[in-house]
CSV table of C-alpha atoms in Angstrom, one decimal:
chain,number,residue,atom,x,y,z
A,5,MET,CA,66.1,90.2,163.9
A,6,SER,CA,67.7,93.7,163.9
A,7,GLU,CA,67.6,95.8,160.8
A,8,PRO,CA,70.9,95.8,158.9
A,9,LEU,CA,72.8,99.1,159.1
A,10,MET,CA,73.6,99.2,155.4
A,11,VAL,CA,71.1,98.1,152.8
A,12,PHE,CA,72.0,99.4,149.4
A,13,LYS,CA,75.4,99.5,147.6
A,14,LYS,CA,76.9,102.9,147.4
A,15,PRO,CA,77.2,104.4,143.9
A,16,SER,CA,80.5,105.7,142.7
A,17,TYR,CA,80.7,109.5,142.4
A,18,PRO,CA,83.0,111.3,139.8
A,19,ILE,CA,85.7,113.8,140.9
A,20,ILE,CA,84.5,117.3,140.1
A,21,HIS,CA,86.9,119.9,138.7
A,22,GLN,CA,87.0,121.8,142.0
A,23,LEU,CA,88.2,118.7,143.8
A,24,SER,CA,90.7,117.9,141.0
A,25,ASP,CA,92.1,121.5,141.4
A,26,TYR,CA,92.5,120.9,145.1
A,27,LEU,CA,94.3,117.6,144.5
A,28,GLU,CA,96.7,119.3,142.1
A,29,ARG,CA,97.3,122.1,144.7
A,30,PHE,CA,98.4,119.5,147.2
A,31,ASP,CA,100.4,117.3,144.8
A,32,ARG,CA,97.9,114.5,144.7
A,33,ILE,CA,97.8,114.3,140.8
A,34,SER,CA,99.9,111.6,139.2
A,35,LYS,CA,102.4,112.8,136.7
A,36,VAL,CA,102.5,109.3,135.2
A,37,PRO,CA,99.5,108.3,133.0
A,38,ILE,CA,97.8,105.2,134.5
A,39,CYS,CA,94.3,103.9,133.8
A,40,TYR,CA,92.5,101.3,135.9
A,41,ASP,CA,90.7,100.0,132.7
A,42,ASP,CA,94.1,99.2,131.1
A,43,LEU,CA,94.8,96.7,133.9
A,44,LEU,CA,91.5,94.9,133.2
A,45,ARG,CA,92.8,93.7,129.9
A,46,PHE,CA,94.5,90.7,131.5
A,47,SER,CA,94.8,87.5,129.4
A,48,GLY,CA,94.6,85.0,132.3
A,49,SER,CA,94.5,84.5,136.0
A,50,ILE,CA,94.9,82.0,138.9
A,51,THR,CA,93.3,82.0,142.4
A,52,VAL,CA,95.5,83.3,145.2
A,53,TYR,CA,95.4,81.1,148.4
A,54,ASP,CA,96.6,82.1,151.8
A,55,LYS,CA,99.1,80.0,153.9
A,56,ASN,CA,96.2,77.8,155.1
A,57,ASP,CA,95.1,77.1,151.5
A,58,GLN,CA,92.0,79.3,151.9
A,59,ASP,CA,90.7,81.3,148.9
A,60,THR,CA,91.6,84.9,149.5
A,61,LEU,CA,89.1,86.2,146.9
A,62,TRP,CA,92.1,87.7,145.0
A,63,ILE,CA,93.2,86.4,141.6
A,64,ARG,CA,96.7,86.8,140.2
A,65,VAL,CA,96.4,88.2,136.7
A,66,TYR,CA,98.7,87.8,133.6
A,67,TYR,CA,99.1,89.9,130.5
A,68,ASN,CA,100.6,89.2,127.0
A,69,GLU,CA,104.3,89.9,126.8
A,70,PHE,CA,104.1,93.3,124.9
A,71,GLU,CA,101.5,94.7,127.3
A,72,ARG,CA,103.3,93.4,130.4
A,73,MET,CA,106.5,95.3,129.6
A,74,GLU,CA,104.6,98.6,129.2
A,75,ILE,CA,102.5,98.0,132.3
A,76,ASP,CA,105.5,97.0,134.5
A,77,LEU,CA,107.4,100.2,133.5
A,78,THR,CA,104.3,102.4,134.3
A,79,LEU,CA,103.8,100.6,137.7
A,80,LYS,CA,107.5,101.2,138.6
A,81,LYS,CA,107.1,104.9,137.8
A,82,ILE,CA,104.0,105.0,140.0
A,83,TYR,CA,106.0,103.4,142.8
A,84,SER,CA,108.7,106.0,142.5
A,85,LEU,CA,106.1,108.8,142.7
A,86,LEU,CA,104.6,107.3,145.9
A,87,HIS,CA,107.8,106.6,147.6
A,88,SER,CA,110.7,108.7,146.2
A,89,ASP,CA,109.0,111.8,144.7
A,90,GLY,CA,109.3,110.5,141.1
A,91,ASN,CA,113.0,109.6,141.2
A,92,LEU,CA,113.4,107.4,138.1
A,93,GLU,CA,116.9,106.3,139.0
A,94,ILE,CA,115.4,103.6,141.3
A,95,ILE,CA,113.5,101.9,138.5
A,96,LYS,CA,116.4,99.7,137.5
A,97,PHE,CA,116.3,98.2,141.0
A,98,LEU,CA,112.6,97.4,141.0
A,99,ASN,CA,110.7,94.4,139.9
A,100,VAL,CA,106.9,94.0,139.7
A,101,ASP,CA,106.5,90.5,141.3
A,102,ALA,CA,102.7,90.3,141.1
A,103,ILE,CA,99.5,92.0,140.0
A,104,ASP,CA,96.5,90.7,141.9
A,105,TYR,CA,92.8,91.6,141.3
A,106,CYS,CA,90.2,91.5,144.0
A,107,THR,CA,86.8,90.1,143.0
A,108,PHE,CA,85.2,91.2,146.3
A,109,GLY,CA,84.0,94.6,147.5
A,110,ASN,CA,82.9,97.9,145.9
A,111,SER,CA,86.3,99.1,144.5
A,112,LYS,CA,87.6,95.9,142.9
A,113,PRO,CA,91.2,97.0,143.3
A,114,PHE,CA,94.4,95.8,141.8
A,115,ARG,CA,97.1,95.1,144.3
A,116,ILE,CA,100.7,95.6,143.0
A,117,LYS,CA,103.7,93.9,144.6
A,118,VAL,CA,107.0,95.7,143.9
A,119,ARG,CA,110.3,94.2,145.1
A,120,ASN,CA,113.7,95.8,145.4
A,121,ILE,CA,116.0,93.3,143.6
A,122,LEU,CA,119.1,94.3,145.6
A,123,ASN,CA,117.7,93.2,149.0
A,124,ASP,CA,114.3,91.5,148.3
A,125,ASN,CA,112.4,94.0,150.4
A,126,TYR,CA,108.9,94.5,148.9
A,127,THR,CA,105.8,96.6,149.4
A,128,HIS,CA,102.4,96.9,147.8
A,129,PHE,CA,100.2,99.6,146.5
A,130,TYR,CA,96.6,99.6,145.0
A,131,ILE,CA,95.0,100.8,141.9
A,132,LYS,CA,91.3,101.5,141.9
A,133,LYS,CA,88.5,103.3,140.1
A,134,ALA,CA,88.5,106.9,141.5
A,135,ASP,CA,85.5,107.7,143.5
A,136,ALA,CA,85.0,111.1,145.1
A,137,SER,CA,83.8,109.7,148.4
A,138,ARG,CA,87.0,107.6,148.7
A,139,VAL,CA,89.2,110.6,147.8
A,140,TYR,CA,87.5,112.8,150.5
A,141,GLY,CA,87.9,109.9,153.0
A,142,LEU,CA,91.6,109.5,152.2
A,143,GLU,CA,92.3,113.3,152.4
A,144,LEU,CA,90.5,113.6,155.7
A,145,GLU,CA,92.4,110.6,157.0
A,146,HIS,CA,95.6,112.3,156.1
A,147,ILE,CA,94.7,115.6,157.7
A,148,LEU,CA,92.8,114.4,160.8
A,149,SER,CA,94.0,111.0,161.9
A,150,PRO,CA,97.3,110.3,163.8
A,151,ASP,CA,98.7,108.7,160.6
A,152,LYS,CA,99.6,110.2,157.2
A,153,ILE,CA,98.6,108.4,153.9
A,154,ASN,CA,99.9,108.7,150.4
A,155,PHE,CA,97.6,108.5,147.4
A,156,LEU,CA,97.5,109.8,143.8
A,157,VAL,CA,94.7,110.4,141.3
A,158,TYR,CA,94.9,110.3,137.5
A,159,ASN,CA,91.6,111.1,135.8
A,160,ASP,CA,89.3,108.3,136.9
A,161,THR,CA,92.1,106.2,138.5
A,162,LEU,CA,93.1,106.2,142.1
A,163,ILE,CA,96.5,104.9,143.5
A,164,GLU,CA,96.7,104.2,147.2
A,165,GLU,CA,99.7,103.1,149.3
A,166,HIS,CA,99.4,99.9,151.3
A,167,ILE,CA,98.5,100.4,155.0
A,168,ILE,CA,100.4,97.8,157.1
A,169,GLY,CA,98.6,96.0,159.9
A,170,ILE,CA,96.6,92.9,160.9
A,171,PRO,CA,93.0,92.9,159.6
A,172,GLY,CA,90.7,93.4,162.5
A,173,ASP,CA,88.6,90.3,161.9
A,174,ILE,CA,91.8,88.1,161.7
A,175,PHE,CA,93.2,89.7,164.8
A,176,MET,CA,90.0,89.0,166.8
A,177,LYS,CA,89.9,85.4,165.7
A,178,THR,CA,93.5,84.5,166.1
A,179,LEU,CA,95.4,86.9,168.4
A,180,LEU,CA,93.1,88.8,170.7
A,181,GLN,CA,92.8,85.9,173.2
A,182,GLN,CA,96.6,85.6,173.4
A,183,CYS,CA,97.0,89.2,174.5
A,184,THR,CA,97.7,90.0,178.2
A,185,GLU,CA,95.1,91.7,180.3
A,186,ILE,CA,97.0,94.9,180.1
A,187,GLU,CA,97.2,94.7,176.3
A,188,LYS,CA,93.5,94.0,176.1
A,189,ALA,CA,92.8,97.1,178.2
A,190,GLN,CA,95.1,99.1,175.8
A,191,ILE,CA,93.3,97.7,172.8
A,192,ALA,CA,89.9,98.7,174.4
A,193,LYS,CA,91.2,102.2,174.9
A,194,GLU,CA,92.2,102.4,171.2
A,195,PHE,CA,88.9,101.1,170.0
A,196,VAL,CA,87.1,103.9,172.0
A,197,LYS,CA,89.3,106.5,170.3
A,198,PHE,CA,88.9,104.9,166.9
A,199,ASN,CA,85.1,104.8,167.3
A,200,GLU,CA,85.1,108.5,168.3
A,201,ARG,CA,87.4,109.4,165.4
A,202,CYS,CA,85.2,107.7,162.8
A,203,MET,CA,82.0,109.2,164.3
A,204,ILE,CA,83.4,112.8,164.2
A,205,ARG,CA,84.7,112.6,160.6
A,206,LEU,CA,81.7,110.6,159.4
A,207,LEU,CA,83.7,107.6,158.1
A,208,GLY,CA,81.3,104.8,157.7
A,209,ASP,CA,81.3,101.0,157.4
A,210,MET,CA,84.2,100.3,159.8
A,211,ARG,CA,83.5,96.6,160.1
A,212,ALA,CA,86.3,94.4,161.3
A,213,TYR,CA,87.8,93.7,157.9
A,214,ASN,CA,87.9,97.5,157.0
A,215,TYR,CA,90.5,98.4,159.6
A,216,VAL,CA,93.8,97.0,160.8
A,217,ILE,CA,95.4,96.5,164.2
A,218,VAL,CA,99.0,97.8,164.2
A,219,PRO,CA,101.2,96.4,167.0
A,220,THR,CA,104.4,98.3,167.9
A,221,HIS,CA,107.0,97.1,170.3
A,222,ASP,CA,107.9,99.7,172.9
A,223,PHE,CA,110.6,98.7,175.5
A,224,ASP,CA,109.0,95.7,177.4
A,225,HIS,CA,105.5,95.8,176.0
A,226,VAL,CA,103.4,96.0,172.8
A,227,VAL,CA,101.4,99.1,171.9
A,228,TYR,CA,98.4,98.6,169.6
A,229,LYS,CA,96.9,101.2,167.3
A,230,ILE,CA,93.8,100.9,165.0
A,231,ARG,CA,93.9,102.3,161.4
A,232,ALA,CA,91.1,102.5,158.8
A,233,ILE,CA,92.0,101.0,155.5
A,234,ASP,CA,88.7,101.4,153.6
A,235,PHE,CA,87.3,104.9,152.8
A,236,ASP,CA,84.5,104.0,150.4
A,237,GLN,CA,81.8,105.0,152.9
A,238,GLN,CA,82.9,108.6,153.7
A,239,CYS,CA,79.8,110.8,154.2
A,240,PHE,CA,77.2,108.7,152.3
A,241,GLU,CA,74.9,106.8,154.6
A,242,GLY,CA,72.0,108.5,156.4
A,243,ASN,CA,72.0,106.2,159.4
A,244,PHE,CA,74.2,107.8,162.1
A,245,LYS,CA,75.1,104.3,163.5
A,246,VAL,CA,77.0,103.5,160.3
A,247,TYR,CA,79.6,106.0,161.3
A,248,ARG,CA,80.1,104.3,164.7
A,249,PRO,CA,82.1,101.1,164.6
A,250,GLN,CA,80.6,99.9,167.9
A,251,PHE,CA,77.3,99.1,166.2
A,252,PHE,CA,78.6,96.6,163.7
A,253,LYS,CA,78.1,93.0,164.9
A,254,GLU,CA,81.6,92.2,163.5
A,255,ASN,CA,83.1,94.4,166.1
A,256,TYR,CA,81.2,92.9,169.1
A,257,PRO,CA,84.4,91.3,170.6
A,258,MET,CA,85.8,94.8,170.7
A,259,VAL,CA,82.7,96.2,172.4
A,260,LEU,CA,82.8,93.4,175.0
A,261,LEU,CA,86.4,94.3,175.6
A,262,VAL,CA,85.6,97.9,176.2
A,263,LYS,CA,82.8,97.0,178.7
A,264,ASP,CA,85.0,94.5,180.4
A,265,LYS,CA,88.2,96.5,180.7
A,266,LEU,CA,87.2,100.2,181.0
A,267,GLN,CA,85.1,102.1,183.5
A,268,SER,CA,82.7,104.8,182.3
A,269,SER,CA,85.0,107.5,183.6
A,270,SER,CA,87.9,106.1,181.5
A,271,ILE,CA,85.8,105.9,178.4
A,272,GLU,CA,84.9,109.5,178.9
A,273,GLN,CA,88.5,110.4,179.3
A,274,TYR,CA,89.6,108.6,176.1
A,275,LYS,CA,86.8,110.1,174.1
A,276,ASP,CA,87.7,113.6,175.4
A,277,GLU,CA,91.4,113.0,174.5
A,278,GLU,CA,90.4,112.0,170.9
A,279,ARG,CA,88.1,115.0,170.5
A,280,SER,CA,90.8,117.3,171.8
A,281,ALA,CA,93.4,115.8,169.4
A,282,MET,CA,91.1,116.1,166.4
A,283,ALA,CA,90.1,119.7,167.3
A,284,LYS,CA,93.8,120.6,167.4
A,285,ARG,CA,94.4,118.9,164.0
A,286,ILE,CA,91.5,120.8,162.5
A,287,HIS,CA,92.8,124.0,163.9
A,288,SER,CA,96.4,123.4,162.7
A,289,ALA,CA,95.3,122.6,159.2
A,290,GLU,CA,92.4,125.2,159.2
A,291,ASN,CA,92.9,126.6,155.7
A,292,ARG,CA,93.3,123.1,154.1
A,293,VAL,CA,90.2,121.8,155.9
A,294,LYS,CA,88.1,124.8,155.0
A,295,ARG,CA,89.1,124.5,151.3
A,296,LEU,CA,88.2,120.8,151.3
A,297,LEU,CA,84.9,121.3,153.1
A,298,HIS,CA,83.9,124.2,150.7
A,299,ILE,CA,84.4,121.8,147.8
A,300,MET,CA,82.3,119.1,149.6
A,301,THR,CA,79.4,121.6,150.0
A,302,GLN,CA,79.3,122.0,146.2
A,303,ASP,CA,79.7,118.3,145.5
A,304,SER,CA,77.0,115.6,145.3
A,305,ILE,CA,78.3,112.5,147.2
A,306,SER,CA,75.1,111.2,148.7
A,307,LEU,CA,71.4,110.9,148.3
A,308,ASP,CA,69.0,113.6,149.4
A,309,ALA,CA,67.2,111.1,151.6
A,310,ASN,CA,70.5,110.2,153.3
A,311,ILE,CA,71.4,113.8,153.9
A,312,ASN,CA,68.0,114.6,155.4
A,313,LYS,CA,68.0,111.5,157.7
A,314,LEU,CA,71.6,112.1,158.9
A,315,LYS,CA,71.2,115.8,159.7
A,316,ILE,CA,68.1,115.1,161.8
A,317,GLU,CA,69.8,112.3,163.7
A,318,LEU,CA,72.8,114.5,164.4
A,319,TYR,CA,70.6,117.4,165.4
A,320,GLN,CA,68.8,115.1,167.9
A,321,TYR,CA,72.1,113.8,169.1
A,322,THR,CA,73.7,117.3,169.7
A,323,ASN,CA,70.8,119.9,169.7
A,324,ASP,CA,73.0,121.9,167.4
A,325,LEU,CA,70.9,123.9,164.8
A,326,ASN,CA,73.7,123.9,162.3
A,327,PHE,CA,73.0,120.3,161.6
A,328,LYS,CA,69.3,120.9,161.1
A,329,ASN,CA,70.0,123.7,158.6
A,330,ALA,CA,72.5,121.6,156.6
A,331,ASN,CA,71.6,120.8,153.0
A,332,SER,CA,74.6,118.8,151.8
A,333,MET,CA,77.1,116.3,153.3
A,334,GLY,CA,79.7,119.0,153.1
A,335,ASN,CA,77.5,121.2,155.3
A,336,ILE,CA,77.0,118.4,157.7
A,337,MET,CA,80.8,117.8,157.9
A,338,THR,CA,81.4,121.5,158.4
A,339,ALA,CA,78.8,121.6,161.2
A,340,THR,CA,80.5,118.6,162.8
A,341,PHE,CA,84.0,120.2,162.8
A,342,GLU,CA,82.6,123.5,164.1
A,343,PHE,CA,80.8,121.6,166.9
A,344,ILE,CA,84.0,119.8,167.9
A,345,THR,CA,86.3,122.8,167.8
A,346,ARG,CA,83.7,124.8,169.7
A,347,ASN,CA,83.1,122.3,172.4
A,348,PHE,CA,86.3,120.1,172.7
A,349,LYS,CA,87.1,121.6,176.1
A,350,ASN,CA,83.8,120.3,177.5
A,351,THR,CA,84.0,117.0,179.3
A,352,ASN,CA,81.2,115.5,177.2
A,353,PRO,CA,79.9,117.2,174.0
A,354,PHE,CA,78.7,113.8,172.7
A,355,LYS,CA,76.9,111.3,174.8
A,356,THR,CA,78.4,108.0,175.9
A,357,ASP,CA,76.6,104.8,175.0
A,358,PHE,CA,79.2,102.0,175.2
């Protein structure tokens, strides 16, 4: 039996004042006071089931009448900050339909469903305990991925927008086999790019339920994209394989798809395309990236044993001495970005092992 990639639960790390100053500089601090712990004071709950009557591991929570009125108003204000820059005029058109609490996972989030009463359109956002790893992950996602993401921090509380898509595990079980051969090849291409993106930015634990598949209709066909939705494991683990989705058994159907649909030359092409795109994003947001990485070098977001293990594995993988000389996860991240921007024009700075 193979050794599991992840053995211990990651601890939560506080947001240091340098990171808080950075978040305020880029409008990531909530102007509305909201505390995760306040939402924990619910007076009752019921289990939430999916359309097939399966337990979703979420519970719908209820509050006494006085607290519910105050909580609803605060949540509507948070929604307005996320989606309309704090315009309070929209509050009279909003209704908080549900507050759900997840009993599974590290962050134990609350999921808030907000509906526009004029047209019944609704959306979700999440409230979690703030963790520095997750905040770094969200910020790097916003800067370096093809997609932007909204989030806010208030003291030790984190507010995240909902990322729309089909969870990877559900997609593989129910929809993948229904895709055409051309669509499967396109999904394989996207998984190669997603795998490369996670590896470069050291985003770990991308098991199938931690990312979503996003289908978009384009003329006479469907284009599929892959987006991360969980950022807990940003720059923590020491095992390099944790940052490469291809090594999780939950992603085996995707790995088989890559081997079946793509030739080695195509895999190299798509990896090179993703490295080039990331190098351009790093360059275009150079000052912001440098500011964030400088804060990471001063922050403690992992264990010394993990840092030492990861830097040696990356040195062996790249032969770049900057990894060997790193003494923090921020240093390792800096070395990674420098390696990519220095070598992105090469055909293969990283080895292929699909």
